[in-house]
Amino acid sequence: MTAASAVLVVAAAERFGGADRVGVLYAAVGAGGLLASAAAMRHGSVRVMRSTLVAGALAEIVLLAILTLSRGLLTAMLCVAASAAAGALYQVWGATELQLRASPEVLGRASAALVGAQYTGMILGALAATVLVPLIGWDHALFTACCVGLGAVAATATGTLRETAAQPVV
């Protein structure tokens, strides 16, 4: 999501009606995340399978990749809102699962690893946008970041799902 946030100003200026439209795009991001957060609060602590978390991460990324193909402001708003909603849901559900599954002795370290991974993603996404946008344009830069993100999710999810399939969930 950071790579997308970093390119939205350029995207608004070049494709979605002018730089002043970036506020509408950021509002759509906020609305998607807020609606999904409200839905997650309404349903409380639900147990979700790891595959659901992976699907949420994939949805967040694929919707941003679709944004790069979008030509209209409304379509762009829907892409970023839906992406933010998917991201909010899998992050809330993932944090809940972590708290339910991790033993108290390691919960702090596990939470710190999760937050560290999120900030690492922010740094990498921002750096990718900074380097790639001038070279290949915002849309190709974001699409490239999405491809890298899909690869990262696939690499980590495949090992995690394979390992947990062999072990009973406690």
Coordinates of C-alpha atoms in Angstrom, one line a residue:
M1 CA 0.0 0.0 0.0
T2 CA 2.9 2.4 0.6
A3 CA 4.0 2.3 -3.0
A4 CA 0.4 3.2 -4.0
S5 CA 0.3 6.0 -1.5
A6 CA 3.6 7.3 -2.8
V7 CA 2.3 7.4 -6.4
L8 CA -1.2 8.7 -6.0
V9 CA -0.3 12.4 -6.4
V10 CA 1.4 11.6 -9.8
A11 CA -1.5 9.2 -10.8
A12 CA -4.1 11.9 -10.0
A13 CA -2.1 14.5 -12.0
E14 CA -1.4 12.3 -15.0
R15 CA -4.5 10.2 -15.3
F16 CA -7.4 11.1 -13.0
G17 CA -8.1 14.7 -13.7
G18 CA -5.4 16.7 -12.0
A19 CA -3.3 16.8 -8.8
D20 CA -6.2 18.3 -6.9
R21 CA -8.0 14.9 -7.3
V22 CA -5.5 13.2 -5.0
G23 CA -7.6 14.1 -2.0
V24 CA -10.5 12.2 -3.4
L25 CA -8.3 9.1 -3.9
Y26 CA -6.9 9.3 -0.4
A27 CA -10.5 9.8 0.9
A28 CA -11.5 6.6 -0.9
V29 CA -8.6 4.8 0.8
G30 CA -9.8 6.0 4.1
A31 CA -13.4 5.1 3.4
G32 CA -12.5 1.6 2.4
G33 CA -10.3 1.0 5.5
L34 CA -12.9 2.6 7.8
L35 CA -15.8 0.6 6.5
A36 CA -13.8 -2.7 6.7
S37 CA -12.7 -1.8 10.3
A38 CA -16.3 -1.1 11.3
A39 CA -17.3 -4.4 9.8
A40 CA -14.5 -6.2 11.7
M41 CA -15.6 -4.5 15.0
R42 CA -19.2 -5.5 14.5
H43 CA -18.3 -9.1 14.1
G44 CA -15.9 -9.2 17.1
S45 CA -13.2 -11.8 17.4
V46 CA -13.8 -14.3 14.6
R47 CA -11.5 -17.2 13.9
V48 CA -10.1 -17.2 10.4
M49 CA -8.1 -19.7 8.5
R50 CA -4.6 -18.7 7.3
S51 CA -5.8 -19.1 3.7
T52 CA -8.4 -16.3 4.4
L53 CA -5.5 -14.0 5.6
V54 CA -3.5 -14.8 2.5
A55 CA -6.6 -14.2 0.3
G56 CA -7.0 -10.7 1.9
A57 CA -3.3 -9.9 1.3
L58 CA -3.6 -11.0 -2.3
A59 CA -6.8 -9.0 -2.8
E60 CA -5.2 -5.9 -1.5
I61 CA -2.3 -6.3 -4.0
V62 CA -4.4 -7.3 -7.0
L63 CA -6.7 -4.4 -6.6
L64 CA -3.7 -2.0 -6.6
A65 CA -2.5 -3.7 -9.8
I66 CA -5.9 -3.2 -11.3
L67 CA -5.6 0.5 -10.4
T68 CA -2.6 0.8 -12.8
L69 CA -5.0 -0.2 -15.7
S70 CA -7.8 2.2 -14.6
R71 CA -8.6 5.2 -16.8
G72 CA -11.4 6.9 -14.8
L73 CA -11.4 8.5 -11.4
L74 CA -14.4 6.5 -10.2
T75 CA -12.7 3.2 -11.1
A76 CA -9.6 4.3 -9.4
M77 CA -11.5 5.3 -6.2
L78 CA -13.2 1.8 -6.2
C79 CA -9.8 0.1 -6.6
V80 CA -8.1 1.9 -3.8
A81 CA -11.2 1.7 -1.5
A82 CA -11.5 -2.0 -2.0
S83 CA -7.8 -2.5 -1.6
A84 CA -7.8 -0.6 1.7
A85 CA -10.8 -2.6 2.9
A86 CA -9.1 -5.9 2.1
G87 CA -5.9 -4.7 3.8
A88 CA -7.8 -3.6 6.9
L89 CA -9.7 -6.9 7.2
Y90 CA -6.7 -9.2 6.9
Q91 CA -4.6 -7.0 9.3
V92 CA -7.3 -7.0 12.0
W93 CA -8.0 -10.7 11.5
G94 CA -4.3 -11.5 11.5
A95 CA -3.6 -9.5 14.6
T96 CA -6.5 -11.2 16.3
E97 CA -5.3 -14.7 15.3
L98 CA -1.8 -13.8 16.5
Q99 CA -3.2 -12.9 19.9
L100 CA -5.4 -16.0 20.1
R101 CA -2.6 -18.4 18.9
A102 CA 0.6 -17.1 20.3
S103 CA 1.6 -18.0 23.9
P104 CA 1.9 -15.1 26.2
E105 CA 5.7 -15.7 26.5
V106 CA 6.2 -14.9 22.8
L107 CA 3.3 -12.6 22.0
G108 CA 5.4 -9.4 22.4
R109 CA 8.1 -10.7 20.1
A110 CA 5.6 -11.9 17.6
S111 CA 3.8 -8.6 17.6
A112 CA 7.1 -6.7 17.2
A113 CA 8.0 -8.9 14.2
L114 CA 4.6 -8.2 12.6
V115 CA 5.0 -4.4 13.1
G116 CA 8.6 -4.6 11.9
A117 CA 7.5 -6.3 8.7
Q118 CA 4.9 -3.6 8.1
Y119 CA 7.5 -0.8 8.5
T120 CA 9.9 -2.7 6.3
G121 CA 7.2 -2.8 3.6
M122 CA 6.7 0.9 4.0
I123 CA 10.4 1.6 3.5
L124 CA 10.7 -0.7 0.5
G125 CA 7.5 0.6 -1.1
A126 CA 8.5 4.2 -0.7
L127 CA 12.0 3.5 -2.0
A128 CA 10.6 1.6 -5.0
A129 CA 8.3 4.4 -5.9
T130 CA 11.1 7.0 -5.5
V131 CA 13.4 5.1 -7.8
L132 CA 11.0 3.6 -10.3
V133 CA 8.5 6.4 -10.9
P134 CA 11.0 8.7 -12.7
L135 CA 12.3 5.7 -14.7
I136 CA 9.2 3.9 -15.8
G137 CA 6.2 6.0 -14.7
W138 CA 3.8 5.6 -11.8
D139 CA 1.7 2.9 -13.3
H140 CA 4.6 0.6 -14.2
A141 CA 6.3 1.3 -10.8
L142 CA 3.1 0.4 -8.9
F143 CA 2.6 -2.7 -11.0
T144 CA 6.2 -3.8 -10.4
A145 CA 5.7 -3.3 -6.7
C146 CA 2.5 -5.3 -6.8
C147 CA 4.3 -8.2 -8.6
V148 CA 7.0 -8.1 -5.9
G149 CA 4.3 -8.1 -3.2
L150 CA 2.6 -11.0 -4.8
G151 CA 5.8 -12.9 -4.9
A152 CA 6.5 -12.2 -1.3
V153 CA 3.0 -13.3 -0.2
A154 CA 3.3 -16.5 -2.3
A155 CA 6.8 -17.3 -0.9
T156 CA 5.8 -16.8 2.7
A157 CA 2.3 -18.2 2.4
T158 CA 3.3 -21.4 0.6
G159 CA 5.8 -22.3 3.4
T160 CA 3.5 -21.3 6.2
L161 CA 0.5 -23.2 4.8
R162 CA 2.5 -26.3 4.0
E163 CA 4.0 -26.3 7.6
T164 CA 0.7 -25.8 9.3
A165 CA -1.0 -28.4 7.2
A166 CA 1.3 -31.0 8.8
Q167 CA 0.7 -29.7 12.3
P168 CA -2.6 -29.6 14.2
V169 CA -3.7 -26.2 15.3
V170 CA -3.7 -25.8 19.1

